[in-house]
mmCIF file of C-alpha atoms in Angstrom:
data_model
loop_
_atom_site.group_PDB
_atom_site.id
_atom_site.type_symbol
_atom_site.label_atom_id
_atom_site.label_comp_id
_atom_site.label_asym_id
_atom_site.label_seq_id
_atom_site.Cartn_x
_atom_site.Cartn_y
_atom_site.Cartn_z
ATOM 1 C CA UNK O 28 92.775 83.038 88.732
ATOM 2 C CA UNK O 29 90.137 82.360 90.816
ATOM 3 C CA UNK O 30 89.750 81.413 94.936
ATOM 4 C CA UNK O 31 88.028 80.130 97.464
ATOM 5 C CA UNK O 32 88.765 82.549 100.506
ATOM 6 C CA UNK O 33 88.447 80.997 103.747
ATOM 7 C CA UNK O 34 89.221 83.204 106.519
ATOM 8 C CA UNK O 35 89.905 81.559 110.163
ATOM 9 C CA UNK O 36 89.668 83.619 113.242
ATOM 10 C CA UNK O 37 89.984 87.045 113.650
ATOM 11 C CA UNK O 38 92.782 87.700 112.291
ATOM 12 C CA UNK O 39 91.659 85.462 108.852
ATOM 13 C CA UNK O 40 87.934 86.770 109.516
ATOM 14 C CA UNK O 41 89.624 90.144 108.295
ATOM 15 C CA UNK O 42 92.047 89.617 105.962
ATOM 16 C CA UNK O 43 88.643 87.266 104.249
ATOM 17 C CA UNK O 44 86.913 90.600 104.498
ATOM 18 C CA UNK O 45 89.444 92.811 102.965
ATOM 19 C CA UNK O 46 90.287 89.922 100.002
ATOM 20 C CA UNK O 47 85.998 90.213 98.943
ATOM 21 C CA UNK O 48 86.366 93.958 98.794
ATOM 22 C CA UNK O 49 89.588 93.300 96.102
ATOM 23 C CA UNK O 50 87.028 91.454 94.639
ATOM 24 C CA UNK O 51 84.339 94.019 94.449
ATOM 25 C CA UNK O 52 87.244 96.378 93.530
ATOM 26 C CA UNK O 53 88.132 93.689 90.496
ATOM 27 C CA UNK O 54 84.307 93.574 89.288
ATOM 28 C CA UNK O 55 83.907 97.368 89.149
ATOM 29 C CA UNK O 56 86.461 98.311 87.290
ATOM 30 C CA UNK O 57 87.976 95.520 85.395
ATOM 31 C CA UNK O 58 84.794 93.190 84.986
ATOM 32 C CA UNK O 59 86.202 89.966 86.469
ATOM 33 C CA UNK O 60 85.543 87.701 88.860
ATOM 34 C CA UNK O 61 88.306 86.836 91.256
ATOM 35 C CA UNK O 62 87.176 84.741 93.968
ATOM 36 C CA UNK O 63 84.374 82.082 94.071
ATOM 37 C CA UNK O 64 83.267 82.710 97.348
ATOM 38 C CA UNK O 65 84.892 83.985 100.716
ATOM 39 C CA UNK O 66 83.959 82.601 104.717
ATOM 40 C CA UNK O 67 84.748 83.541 107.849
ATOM 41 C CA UNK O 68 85.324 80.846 110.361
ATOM 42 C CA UNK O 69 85.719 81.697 114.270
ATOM 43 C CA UNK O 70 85.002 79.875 117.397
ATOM 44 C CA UNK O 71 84.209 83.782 118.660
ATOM 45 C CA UNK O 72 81.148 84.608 117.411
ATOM 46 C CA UNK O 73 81.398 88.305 118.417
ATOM 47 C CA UNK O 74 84.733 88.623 116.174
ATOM 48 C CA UNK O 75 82.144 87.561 112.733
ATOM 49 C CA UNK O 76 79.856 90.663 114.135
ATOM 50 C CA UNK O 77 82.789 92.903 113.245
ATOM 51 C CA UNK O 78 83.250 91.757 109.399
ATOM 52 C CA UNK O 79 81.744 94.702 106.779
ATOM 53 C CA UNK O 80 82.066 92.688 103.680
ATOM 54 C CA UNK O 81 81.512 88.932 103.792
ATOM 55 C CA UNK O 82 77.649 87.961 103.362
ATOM 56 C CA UNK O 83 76.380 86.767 107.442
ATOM 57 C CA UNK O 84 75.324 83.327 105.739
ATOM 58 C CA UNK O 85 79.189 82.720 104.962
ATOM 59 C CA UNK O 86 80.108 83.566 108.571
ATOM 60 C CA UNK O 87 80.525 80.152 110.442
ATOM 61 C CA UNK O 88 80.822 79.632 113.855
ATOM 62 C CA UNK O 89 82.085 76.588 114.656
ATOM 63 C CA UNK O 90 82.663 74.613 118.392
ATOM 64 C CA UNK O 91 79.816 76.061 119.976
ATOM 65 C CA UNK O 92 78.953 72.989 122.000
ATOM 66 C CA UNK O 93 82.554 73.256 123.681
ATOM 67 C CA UNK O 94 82.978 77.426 123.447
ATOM 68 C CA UNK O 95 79.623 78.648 123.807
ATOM 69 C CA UNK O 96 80.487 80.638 121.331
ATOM 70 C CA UNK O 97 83.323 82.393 123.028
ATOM 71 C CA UNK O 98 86.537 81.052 121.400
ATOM 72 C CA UNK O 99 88.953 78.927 122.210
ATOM 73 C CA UNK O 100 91.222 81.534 124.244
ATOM 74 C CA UNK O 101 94.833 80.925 122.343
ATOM 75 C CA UNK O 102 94.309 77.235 122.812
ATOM 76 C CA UNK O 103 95.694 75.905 118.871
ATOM 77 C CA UNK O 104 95.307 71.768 120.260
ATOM 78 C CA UNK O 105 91.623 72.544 121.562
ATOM 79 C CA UNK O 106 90.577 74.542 117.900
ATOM 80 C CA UNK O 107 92.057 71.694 115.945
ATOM 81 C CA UNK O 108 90.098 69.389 117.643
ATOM 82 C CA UNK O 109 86.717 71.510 116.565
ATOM 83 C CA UNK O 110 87.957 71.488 113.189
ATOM 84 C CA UNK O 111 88.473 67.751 112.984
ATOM 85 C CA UNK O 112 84.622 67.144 114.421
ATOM 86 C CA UNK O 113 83.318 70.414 112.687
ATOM 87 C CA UNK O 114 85.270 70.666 109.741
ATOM 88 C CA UNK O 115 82.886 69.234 107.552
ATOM 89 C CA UNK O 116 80.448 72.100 108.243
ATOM 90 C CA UNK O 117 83.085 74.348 106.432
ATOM 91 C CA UNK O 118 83.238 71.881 103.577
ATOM 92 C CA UNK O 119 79.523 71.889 103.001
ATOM 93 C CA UNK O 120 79.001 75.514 102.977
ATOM 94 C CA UNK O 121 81.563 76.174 100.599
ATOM 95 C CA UNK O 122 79.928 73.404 98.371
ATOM 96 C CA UNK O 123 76.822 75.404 98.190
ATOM 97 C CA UNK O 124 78.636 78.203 96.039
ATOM 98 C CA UNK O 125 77.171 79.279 93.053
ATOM 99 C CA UNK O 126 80.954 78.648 91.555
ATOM 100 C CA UNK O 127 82.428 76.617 93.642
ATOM 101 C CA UNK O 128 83.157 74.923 90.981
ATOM 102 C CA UNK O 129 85.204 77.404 88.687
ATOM 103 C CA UNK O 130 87.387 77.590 91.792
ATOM 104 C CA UNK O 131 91.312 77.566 90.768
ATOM 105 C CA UNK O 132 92.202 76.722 94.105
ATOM 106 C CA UNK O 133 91.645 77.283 97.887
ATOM 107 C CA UNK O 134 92.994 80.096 100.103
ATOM 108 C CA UNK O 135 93.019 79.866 103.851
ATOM 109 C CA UNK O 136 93.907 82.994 105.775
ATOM 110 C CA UNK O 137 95.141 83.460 109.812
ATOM 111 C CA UNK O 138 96.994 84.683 112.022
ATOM 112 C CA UNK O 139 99.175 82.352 113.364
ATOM 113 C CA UNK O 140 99.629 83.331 116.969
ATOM 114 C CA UNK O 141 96.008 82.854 118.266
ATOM 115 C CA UNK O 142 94.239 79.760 118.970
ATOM 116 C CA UNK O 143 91.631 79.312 116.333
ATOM 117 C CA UNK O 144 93.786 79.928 112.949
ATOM 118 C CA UNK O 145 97.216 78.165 114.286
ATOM 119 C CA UNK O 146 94.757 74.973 115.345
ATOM 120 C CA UNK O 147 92.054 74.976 112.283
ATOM 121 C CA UNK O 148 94.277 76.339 109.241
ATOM 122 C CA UNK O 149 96.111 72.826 109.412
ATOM 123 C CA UNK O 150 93.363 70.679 110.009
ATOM 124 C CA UNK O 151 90.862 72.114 107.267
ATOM 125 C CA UNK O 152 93.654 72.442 104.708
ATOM 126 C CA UNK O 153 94.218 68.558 105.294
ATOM 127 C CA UNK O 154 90.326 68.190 105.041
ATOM 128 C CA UNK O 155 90.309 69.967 101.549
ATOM 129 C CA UNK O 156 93.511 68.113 100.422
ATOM 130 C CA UNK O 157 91.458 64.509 101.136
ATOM 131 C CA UNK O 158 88.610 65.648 99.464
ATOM 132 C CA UNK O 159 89.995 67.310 96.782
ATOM 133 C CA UNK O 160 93.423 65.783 95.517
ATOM 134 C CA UNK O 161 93.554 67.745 92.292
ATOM 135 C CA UNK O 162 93.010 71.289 93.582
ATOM 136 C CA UNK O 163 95.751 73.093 95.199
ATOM 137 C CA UNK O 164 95.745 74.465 98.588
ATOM 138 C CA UNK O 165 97.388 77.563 99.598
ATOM 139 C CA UNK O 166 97.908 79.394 103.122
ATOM 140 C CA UNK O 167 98.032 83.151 103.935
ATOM 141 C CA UNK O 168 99.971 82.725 107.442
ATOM 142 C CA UNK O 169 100.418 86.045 109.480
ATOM 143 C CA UNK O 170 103.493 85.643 111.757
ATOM 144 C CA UNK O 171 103.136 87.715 115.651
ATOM 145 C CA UNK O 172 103.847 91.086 116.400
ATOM 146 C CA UNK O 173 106.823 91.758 118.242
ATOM 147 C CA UNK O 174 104.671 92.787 120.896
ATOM 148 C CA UNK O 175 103.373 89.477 120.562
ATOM 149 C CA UNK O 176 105.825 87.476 120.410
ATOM 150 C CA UNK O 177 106.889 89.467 124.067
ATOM 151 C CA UNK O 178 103.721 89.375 125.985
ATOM 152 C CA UNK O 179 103.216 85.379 126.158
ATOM 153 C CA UNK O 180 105.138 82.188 125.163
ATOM 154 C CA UNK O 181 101.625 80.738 123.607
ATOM 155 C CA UNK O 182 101.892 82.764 121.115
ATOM 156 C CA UNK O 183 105.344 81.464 119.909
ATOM 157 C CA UNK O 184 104.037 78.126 120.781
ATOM 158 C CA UNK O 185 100.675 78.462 118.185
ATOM 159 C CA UNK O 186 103.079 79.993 115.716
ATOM 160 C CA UNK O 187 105.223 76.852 115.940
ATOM 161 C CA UNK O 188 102.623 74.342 115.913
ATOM 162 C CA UNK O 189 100.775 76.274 112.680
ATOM 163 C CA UNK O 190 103.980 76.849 110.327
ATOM 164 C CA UNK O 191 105.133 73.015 111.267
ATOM 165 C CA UNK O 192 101.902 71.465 110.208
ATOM 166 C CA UNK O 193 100.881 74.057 107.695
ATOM 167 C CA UNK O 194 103.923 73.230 105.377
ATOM 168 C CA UNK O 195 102.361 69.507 105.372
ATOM 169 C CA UNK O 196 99.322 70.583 104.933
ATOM 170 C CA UNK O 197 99.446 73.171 102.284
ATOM 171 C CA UNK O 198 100.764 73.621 98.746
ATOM 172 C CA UNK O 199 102.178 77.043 99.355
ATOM 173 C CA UNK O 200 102.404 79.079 102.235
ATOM 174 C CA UNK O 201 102.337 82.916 101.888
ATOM 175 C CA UNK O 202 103.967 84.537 105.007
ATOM 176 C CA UNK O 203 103.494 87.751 106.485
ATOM 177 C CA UNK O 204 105.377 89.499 108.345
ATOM 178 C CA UNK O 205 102.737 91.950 110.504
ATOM 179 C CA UNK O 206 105.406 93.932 111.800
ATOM 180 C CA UNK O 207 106.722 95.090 108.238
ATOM 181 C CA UNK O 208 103.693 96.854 107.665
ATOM 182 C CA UNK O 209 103.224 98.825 111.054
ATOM 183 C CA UNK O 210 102.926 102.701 110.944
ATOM 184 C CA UNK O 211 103.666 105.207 113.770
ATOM 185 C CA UNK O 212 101.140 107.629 114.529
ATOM 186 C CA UNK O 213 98.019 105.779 113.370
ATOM 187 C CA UNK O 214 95.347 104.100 115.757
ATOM 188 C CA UNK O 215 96.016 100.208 116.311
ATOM 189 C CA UNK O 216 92.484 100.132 114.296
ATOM 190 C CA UNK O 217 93.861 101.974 111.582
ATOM 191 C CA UNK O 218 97.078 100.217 111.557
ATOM 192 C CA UNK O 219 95.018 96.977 111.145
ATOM 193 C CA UNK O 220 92.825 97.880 108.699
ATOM 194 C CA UNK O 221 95.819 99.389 106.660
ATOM 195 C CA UNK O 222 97.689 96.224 107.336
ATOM 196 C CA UNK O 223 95.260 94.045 106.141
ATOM 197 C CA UNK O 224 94.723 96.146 102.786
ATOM 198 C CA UNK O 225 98.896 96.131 102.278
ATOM 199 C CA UNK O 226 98.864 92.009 103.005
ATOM 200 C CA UNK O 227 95.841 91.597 100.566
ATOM 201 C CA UNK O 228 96.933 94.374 97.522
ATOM 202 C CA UNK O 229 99.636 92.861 96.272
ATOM 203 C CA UNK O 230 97.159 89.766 94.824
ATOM 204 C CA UNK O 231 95.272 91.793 92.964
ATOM 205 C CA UNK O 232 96.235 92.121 89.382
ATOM 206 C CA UNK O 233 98.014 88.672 89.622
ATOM 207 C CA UNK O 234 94.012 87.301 90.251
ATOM 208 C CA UNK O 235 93.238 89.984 87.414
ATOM 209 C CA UNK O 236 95.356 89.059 85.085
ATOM 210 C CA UNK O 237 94.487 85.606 84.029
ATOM 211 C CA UNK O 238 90.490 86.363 83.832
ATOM 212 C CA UNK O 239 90.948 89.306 81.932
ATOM 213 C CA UNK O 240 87.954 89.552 79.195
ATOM 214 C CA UNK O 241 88.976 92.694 76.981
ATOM 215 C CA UNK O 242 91.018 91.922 74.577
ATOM 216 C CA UNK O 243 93.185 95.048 74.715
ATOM 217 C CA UNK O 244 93.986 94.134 78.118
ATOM 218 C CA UNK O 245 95.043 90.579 77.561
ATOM 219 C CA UNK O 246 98.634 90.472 77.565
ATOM 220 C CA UNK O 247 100.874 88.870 74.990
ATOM 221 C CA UNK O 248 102.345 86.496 77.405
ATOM 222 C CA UNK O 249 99.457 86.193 80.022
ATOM 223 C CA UNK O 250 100.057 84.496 83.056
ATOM 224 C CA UNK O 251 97.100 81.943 83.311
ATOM 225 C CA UNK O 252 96.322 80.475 86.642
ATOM 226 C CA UNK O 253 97.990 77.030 85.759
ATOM 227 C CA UNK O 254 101.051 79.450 85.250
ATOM 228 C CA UNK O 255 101.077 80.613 89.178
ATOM 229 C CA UNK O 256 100.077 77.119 90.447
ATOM 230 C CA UNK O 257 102.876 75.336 88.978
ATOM 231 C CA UNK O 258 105.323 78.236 90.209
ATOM 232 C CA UNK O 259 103.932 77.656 94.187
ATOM 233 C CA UNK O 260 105.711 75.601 96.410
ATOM 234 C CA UNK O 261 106.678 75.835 99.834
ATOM 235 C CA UNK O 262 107.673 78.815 101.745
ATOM 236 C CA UNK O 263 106.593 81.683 99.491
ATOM 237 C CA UNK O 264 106.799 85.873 99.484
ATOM 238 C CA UNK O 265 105.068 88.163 97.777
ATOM 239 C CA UNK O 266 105.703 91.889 96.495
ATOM 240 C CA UNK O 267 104.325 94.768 94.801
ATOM 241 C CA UNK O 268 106.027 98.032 93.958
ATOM 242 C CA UNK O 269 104.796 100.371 91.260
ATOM 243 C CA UNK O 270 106.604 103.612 89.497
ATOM 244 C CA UNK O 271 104.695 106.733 88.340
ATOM 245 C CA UNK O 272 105.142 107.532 84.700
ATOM 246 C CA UNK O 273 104.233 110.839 82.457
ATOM 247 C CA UNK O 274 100.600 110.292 80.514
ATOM 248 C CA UNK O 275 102.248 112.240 78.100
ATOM 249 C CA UNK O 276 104.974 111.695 76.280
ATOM 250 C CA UNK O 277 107.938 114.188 75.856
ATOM 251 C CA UNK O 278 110.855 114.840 72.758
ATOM 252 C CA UNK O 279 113.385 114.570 75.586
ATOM 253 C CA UNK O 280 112.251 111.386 77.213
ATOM 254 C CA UNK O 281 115.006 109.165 76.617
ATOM 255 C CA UNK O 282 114.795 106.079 75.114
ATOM 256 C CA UNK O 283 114.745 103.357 77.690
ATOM 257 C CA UNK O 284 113.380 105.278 80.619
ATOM 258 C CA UNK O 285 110.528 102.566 81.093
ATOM 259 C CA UNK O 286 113.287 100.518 81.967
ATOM 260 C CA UNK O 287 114.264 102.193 84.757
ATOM 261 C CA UNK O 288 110.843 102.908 85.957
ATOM 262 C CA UNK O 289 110.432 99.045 85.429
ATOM 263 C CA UNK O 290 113.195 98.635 87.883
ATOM 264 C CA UNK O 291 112.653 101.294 90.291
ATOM 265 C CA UNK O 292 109.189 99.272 90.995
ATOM 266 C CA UNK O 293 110.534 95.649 91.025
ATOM 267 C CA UNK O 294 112.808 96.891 93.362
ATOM 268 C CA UNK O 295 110.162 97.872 95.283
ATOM 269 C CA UNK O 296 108.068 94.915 94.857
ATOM 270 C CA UNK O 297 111.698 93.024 96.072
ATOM 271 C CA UNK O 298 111.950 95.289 99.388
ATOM 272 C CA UNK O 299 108.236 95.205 100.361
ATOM 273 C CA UNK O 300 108.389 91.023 99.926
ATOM 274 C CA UNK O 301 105.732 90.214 102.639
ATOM 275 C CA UNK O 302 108.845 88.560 104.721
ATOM 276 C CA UNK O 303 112.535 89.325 104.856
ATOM 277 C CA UNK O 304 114.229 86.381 103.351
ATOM 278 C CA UNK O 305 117.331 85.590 101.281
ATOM 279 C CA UNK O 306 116.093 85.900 97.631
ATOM 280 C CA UNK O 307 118.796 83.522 96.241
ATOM 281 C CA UNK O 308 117.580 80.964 97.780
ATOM 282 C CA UNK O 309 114.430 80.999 96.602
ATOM 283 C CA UNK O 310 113.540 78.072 93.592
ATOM 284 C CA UNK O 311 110.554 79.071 91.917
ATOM 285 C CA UNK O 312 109.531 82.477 90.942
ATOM 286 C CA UNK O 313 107.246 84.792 88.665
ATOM 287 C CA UNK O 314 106.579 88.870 87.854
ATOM 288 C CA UNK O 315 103.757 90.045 86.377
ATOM 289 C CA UNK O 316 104.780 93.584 85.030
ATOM 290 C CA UNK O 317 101.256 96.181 83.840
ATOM 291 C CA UNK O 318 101.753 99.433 82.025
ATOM 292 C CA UNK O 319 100.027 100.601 79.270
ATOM 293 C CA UNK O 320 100.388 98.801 76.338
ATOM 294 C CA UNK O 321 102.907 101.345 74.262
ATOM 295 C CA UNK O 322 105.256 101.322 77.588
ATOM 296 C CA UNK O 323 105.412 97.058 77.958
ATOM 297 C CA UNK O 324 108.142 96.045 75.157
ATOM 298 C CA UNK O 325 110.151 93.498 74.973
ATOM 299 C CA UNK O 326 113.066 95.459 76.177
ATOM 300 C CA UNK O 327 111.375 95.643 79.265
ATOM 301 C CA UNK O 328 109.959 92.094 79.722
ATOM 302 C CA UNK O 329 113.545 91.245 78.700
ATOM 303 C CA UNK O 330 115.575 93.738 81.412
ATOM 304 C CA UNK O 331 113.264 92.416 84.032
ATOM 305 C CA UNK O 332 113.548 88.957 84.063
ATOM 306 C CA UNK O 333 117.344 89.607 83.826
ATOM 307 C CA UNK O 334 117.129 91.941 87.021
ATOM 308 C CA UNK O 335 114.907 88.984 88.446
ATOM 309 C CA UNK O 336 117.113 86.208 87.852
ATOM 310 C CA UNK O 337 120.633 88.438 88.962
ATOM 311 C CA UNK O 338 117.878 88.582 92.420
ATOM 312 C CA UNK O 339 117.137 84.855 92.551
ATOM 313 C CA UNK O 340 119.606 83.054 90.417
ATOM 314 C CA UNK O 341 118.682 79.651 91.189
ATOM 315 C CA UNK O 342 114.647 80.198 90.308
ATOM 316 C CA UNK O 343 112.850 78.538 87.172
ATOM 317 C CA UNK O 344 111.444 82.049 86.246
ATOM 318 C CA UNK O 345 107.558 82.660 84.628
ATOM 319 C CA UNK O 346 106.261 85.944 83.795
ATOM 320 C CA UNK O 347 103.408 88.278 82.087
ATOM 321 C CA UNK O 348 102.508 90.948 80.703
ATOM 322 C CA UNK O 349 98.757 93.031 81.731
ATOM 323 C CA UNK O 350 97.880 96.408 79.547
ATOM 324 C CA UNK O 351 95.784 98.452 81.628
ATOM 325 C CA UNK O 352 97.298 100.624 84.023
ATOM 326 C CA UNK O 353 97.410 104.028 83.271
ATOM 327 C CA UNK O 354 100.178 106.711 84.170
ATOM 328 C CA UNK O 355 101.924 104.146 85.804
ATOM 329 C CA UNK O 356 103.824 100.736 85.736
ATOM 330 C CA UNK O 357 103.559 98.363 88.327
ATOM 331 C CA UNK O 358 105.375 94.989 89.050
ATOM 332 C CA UNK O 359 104.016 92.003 91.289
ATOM 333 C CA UNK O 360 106.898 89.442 92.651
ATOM 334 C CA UNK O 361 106.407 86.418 93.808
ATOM 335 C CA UNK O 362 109.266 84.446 95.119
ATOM 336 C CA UNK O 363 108.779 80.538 96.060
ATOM 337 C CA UNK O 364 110.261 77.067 96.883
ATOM 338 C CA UNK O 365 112.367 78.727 99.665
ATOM 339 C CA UNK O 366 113.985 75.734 101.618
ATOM 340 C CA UNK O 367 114.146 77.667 104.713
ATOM 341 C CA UNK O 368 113.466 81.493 105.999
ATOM 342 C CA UNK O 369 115.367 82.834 108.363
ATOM 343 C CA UNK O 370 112.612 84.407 110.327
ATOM 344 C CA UNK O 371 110.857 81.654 110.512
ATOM 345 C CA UNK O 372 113.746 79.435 111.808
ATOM 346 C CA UNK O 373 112.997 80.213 115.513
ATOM 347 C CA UNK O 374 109.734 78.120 115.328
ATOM 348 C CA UNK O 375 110.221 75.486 113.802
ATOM 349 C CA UNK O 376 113.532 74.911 115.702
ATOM 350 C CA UNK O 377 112.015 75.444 118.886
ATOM 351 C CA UNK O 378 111.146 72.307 121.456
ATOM 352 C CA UNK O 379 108.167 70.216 121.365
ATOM 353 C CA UNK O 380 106.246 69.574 118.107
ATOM 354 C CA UNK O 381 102.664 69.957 119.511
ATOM 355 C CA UNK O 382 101.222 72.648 121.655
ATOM 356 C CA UNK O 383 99.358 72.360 124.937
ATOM 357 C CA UNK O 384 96.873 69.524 125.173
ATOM 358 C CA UNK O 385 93.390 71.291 125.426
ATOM 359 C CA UNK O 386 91.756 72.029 128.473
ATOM 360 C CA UNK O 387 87.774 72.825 129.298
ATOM 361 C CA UNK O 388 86.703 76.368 128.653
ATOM 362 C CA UNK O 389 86.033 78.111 131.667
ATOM 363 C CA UNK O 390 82.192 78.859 131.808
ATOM 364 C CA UNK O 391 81.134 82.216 131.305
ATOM 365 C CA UNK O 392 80.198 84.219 134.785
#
């Protein structure tokens, strides 16, 4: 499967940036192509300065005229207008991709407590929906800290306004739950950059998968990307758990053991979801299991969608199969159609359906 990345902010500016090194990571070692291009969008110019990976032509800055250039400072209403009078600056860069036109579908990325993500995410996802009515659109959405969440009511108020008019907006959106993923005794740089690789991971072989040229590695049942877009809907989670296993095989290894290892890393794909939600109540859902090829049998395909559907009973199911890991078996999950998430419920419960009305920037001293 392949996407068009568009990061937006500095939060999405990031995550953009970590999703082209995946891709570089794809190219080198299993010779595919993943994405069709990747942009970072930002009101702050000085957050694009800070990307390593994405090319400087694909790093937009948009609203200059009304920012200088220095973001929108948390205000969502005063970003969303930008993107409705700038939005088709976005459009026309990612036109000028070399394969812009292999693209599977579009992927927008942000965080959704700051001001330039929770107002543009929305607004260019309804752009790209108007232009292009056959191609899906699909939102990474990265829910506050609890620090966050603590420190000021704006950000509850951006998260509110960007979930409510994402789900119109967008196909599918991915949440993330940023706290899941903290660690104690890193840096907060650290932390961040090890968040961002643990939020964009879990994607990898699922792009992988369905590009796959070598014909050893191309599964018996391979999940194609009109496999994963027909299984995205809605509030959606993703996991990824993996379990070691011996390169070498052993006269006591008893039969069956790759089904346990199967389930010993779908059960981790199932705890590190990227948000806690109630799995039965999810409607749509696929696995993608890789192993090497003498360890994926049917017995384990079989066991696995069993364990799946005792998880979320009330899911249409899809699954594949990818030969090519080695010395280990690995398991991507991703759950979709949820009606409601309970994490999320405080947002879109809470009062008012539009934030702030936008107010001039104060001039730079």
């Amino acid at each position: 499967m392949k996407l068009m990345v568009i990061g937006l902010g500095q939060c999405g500016g990031r995550l953009a940036d970590e999703f082209v090194r995946l891709h570089e990571r794809a190219r080198s070692f299993r010779k595919v192509d993943i994405l069709t291009g990747a942009f970072a969008v930002d009101t702050d110019a000085s957050s694009l300065r800070g990307l390593a990976s994405i090319k400087a032509k694909h790093r937009l800055v948009i609203g200059e005229n009304k920012t200088k250039g220095r973001g929108v400072g948390k205000q969502a209403a005063l970003a969303a207008q930008i993107a409705r009078e700038e939005g088709f600056k976005v459009i026309d860069a990612i036109r000028q991709s070399k394969q812009f036109a292999e693209s599977d579908a579009f992927l927008l990325l942000g965080g959704t407590a700051g001001g330039t993500a929770a107002g543009c995410m929305p607004v260019i996802a309804e752009i790209l929906k108007e232009r292009y009515r056959d191609q899906a659109v699909f939102g990474i959405c990265v829910l506050p800290f609890e620090h966050e969440e603590a420190l000021e009511k704006i950000n509850v108020e951006n998260t509110t306004h960007c979930l409510r008019s994402a789900k119109v907006n967008m196909d599918a959106v991915f949440l993330i739950e940023n706290q899941r993923y903290v660690k104690k005794g890193m840096s907060w740089s650290a932390n961040i950059a090890e968040i961002n690789k643990a939020i964009a991971g879990p994607f990898y072989s699922l792009l992988c998968a369905g590009e796959e040229k070598k014909r050893s590695h191309i599964g018996v049942g391979m999940l194609a990307a009109s496999d994963i877009l027909q299984m995205l809907s809605g509030w959606t989670a993703i996991g990824y758990g993996k379990t070691l296993i011996p390169l070498i095989t052993m006269p006591w290894d008893k039969e069956g053991d790759e089904n346990m290892s199967g389930r010993k890393a779908m059960d981790e794909a199932i705890s590190e979801l990227s948000v806690q939600c109630d799995t039965k109540t999810a409607t749509k859902a696929l696995y993608l299991v890789s192993a090497p090829e003498k360890e994926i049998g049917t017995d384990l395909i079989k066991f696995l969608g069993e364990y799946l559907k005792s998880i979320a009973p009330g899911a249409s199911i899809r699954y594949g199969d990818y030969p090519i890991e080695k010395g280990l078996i690995d398991v991507t999950v991703v759950l979709s159609g949820f009606p409601a998430i309970e994490r999320i419920k405080p947002y879109l419960e809470a009062q008012g359906k539009e934030p702030p009305a936008p107010v001039s920037p104060t001039p730079a001293e």
